[in-house]
CSV table of C-alpha atoms in Angstrom, one decimal:
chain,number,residue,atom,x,y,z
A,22,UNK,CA,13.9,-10.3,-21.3
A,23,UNK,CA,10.4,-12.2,-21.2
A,24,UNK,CA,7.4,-10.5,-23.3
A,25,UNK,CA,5.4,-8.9,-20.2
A,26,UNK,CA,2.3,-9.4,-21.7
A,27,UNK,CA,2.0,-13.1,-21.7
A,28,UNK,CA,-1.2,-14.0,-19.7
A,29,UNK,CA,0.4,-16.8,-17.8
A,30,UNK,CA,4.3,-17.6,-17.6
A,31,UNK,CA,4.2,-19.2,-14.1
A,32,UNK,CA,6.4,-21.9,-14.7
A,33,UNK,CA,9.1,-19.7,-16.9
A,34,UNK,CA,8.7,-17.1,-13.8
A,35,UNK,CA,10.4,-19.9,-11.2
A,36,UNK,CA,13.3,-20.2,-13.5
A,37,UNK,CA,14.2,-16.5,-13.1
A,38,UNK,CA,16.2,-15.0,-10.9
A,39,UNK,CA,15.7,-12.3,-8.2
A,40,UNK,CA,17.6,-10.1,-10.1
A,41,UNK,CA,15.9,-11.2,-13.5
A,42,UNK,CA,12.9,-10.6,-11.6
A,43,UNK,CA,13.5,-7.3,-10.1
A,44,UNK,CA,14.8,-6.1,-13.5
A,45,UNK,CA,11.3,-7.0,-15.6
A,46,UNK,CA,9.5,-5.4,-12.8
A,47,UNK,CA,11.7,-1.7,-13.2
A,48,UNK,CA,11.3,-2.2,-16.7
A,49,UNK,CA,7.3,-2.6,-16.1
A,50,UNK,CA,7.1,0.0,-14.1
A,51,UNK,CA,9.0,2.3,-16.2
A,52,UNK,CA,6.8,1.3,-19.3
A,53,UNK,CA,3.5,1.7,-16.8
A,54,UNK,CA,4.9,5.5,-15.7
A,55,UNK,CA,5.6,6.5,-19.7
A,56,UNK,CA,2.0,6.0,-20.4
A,57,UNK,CA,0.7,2.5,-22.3
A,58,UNK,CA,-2.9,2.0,-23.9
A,59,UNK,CA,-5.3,0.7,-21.0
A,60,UNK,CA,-5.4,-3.1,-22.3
A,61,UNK,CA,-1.8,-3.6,-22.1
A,62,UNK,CA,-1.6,-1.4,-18.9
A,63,UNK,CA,-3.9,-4.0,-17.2
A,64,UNK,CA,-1.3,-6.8,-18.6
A,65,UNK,CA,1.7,-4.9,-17.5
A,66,UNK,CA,0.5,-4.3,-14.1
A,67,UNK,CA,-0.9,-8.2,-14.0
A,68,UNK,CA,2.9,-9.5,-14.8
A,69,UNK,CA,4.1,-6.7,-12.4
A,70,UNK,CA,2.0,-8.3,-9.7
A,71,UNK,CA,3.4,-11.7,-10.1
A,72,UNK,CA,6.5,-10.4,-10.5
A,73,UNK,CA,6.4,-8.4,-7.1
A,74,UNK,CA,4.8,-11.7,-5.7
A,75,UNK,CA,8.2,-13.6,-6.9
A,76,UNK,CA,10.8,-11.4,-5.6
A,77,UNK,CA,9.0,-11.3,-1.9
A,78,UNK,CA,8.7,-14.7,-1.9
A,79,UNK,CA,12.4,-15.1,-2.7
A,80,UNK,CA,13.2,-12.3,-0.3
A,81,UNK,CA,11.3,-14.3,2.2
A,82,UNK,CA,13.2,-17.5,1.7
A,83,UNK,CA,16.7,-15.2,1.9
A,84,UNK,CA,15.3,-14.1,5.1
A,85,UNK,CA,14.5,-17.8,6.7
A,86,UNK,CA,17.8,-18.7,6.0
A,87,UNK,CA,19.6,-16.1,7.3
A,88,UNK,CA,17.6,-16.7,10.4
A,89,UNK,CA,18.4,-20.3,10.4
A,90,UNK,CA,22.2,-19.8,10.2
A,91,UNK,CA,22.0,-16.8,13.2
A,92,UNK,CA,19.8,-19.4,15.4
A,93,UNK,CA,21.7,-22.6,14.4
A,94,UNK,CA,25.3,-20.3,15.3
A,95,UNK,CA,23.3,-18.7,18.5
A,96,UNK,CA,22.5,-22.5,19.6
A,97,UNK,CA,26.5,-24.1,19.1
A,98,UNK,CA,28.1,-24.5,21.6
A,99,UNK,CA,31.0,-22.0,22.7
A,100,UNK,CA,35.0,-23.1,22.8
């Protein structure tokens, strides 16, 4: 797993998954809920944000395809 306080990991955050993702972001929360110093708090809930910000963009783009495929099917014609 990625060190969650590192200021800025934009690029490394594209290569992970949605379930790489998702899994940082339980593992912040669970770290945020057990009670951290306020400095790495703030850090925590920063990478949490972008996190949360990755997986709904993801989500989003699952969405648009799915979408896609009903409308594309929807449009073909019938045999």
């Amino acid at each position: 797993m990625t060190e969650t306080t590192t200021p800025d990991t934009g690029d490394k955050d594209e290569q992970l998954s949605y379930e790489q993702a998702r899994e940082e972001l339980v593992e912040i929360v669970r770290k945020l809920e057990s009670g951290a110093p306020l400095e790495e708090s703030m850090a925590l809930w920063e990478r949490g944000e972008r996190l949360a910000a990755l997986c709904q963009a993801r989500l989003d783009r699952a969405r648009e395809r799915i979408e896609a495929r009903t409308a594309a099917d929807a449009d073909a014609p019938e045999d």
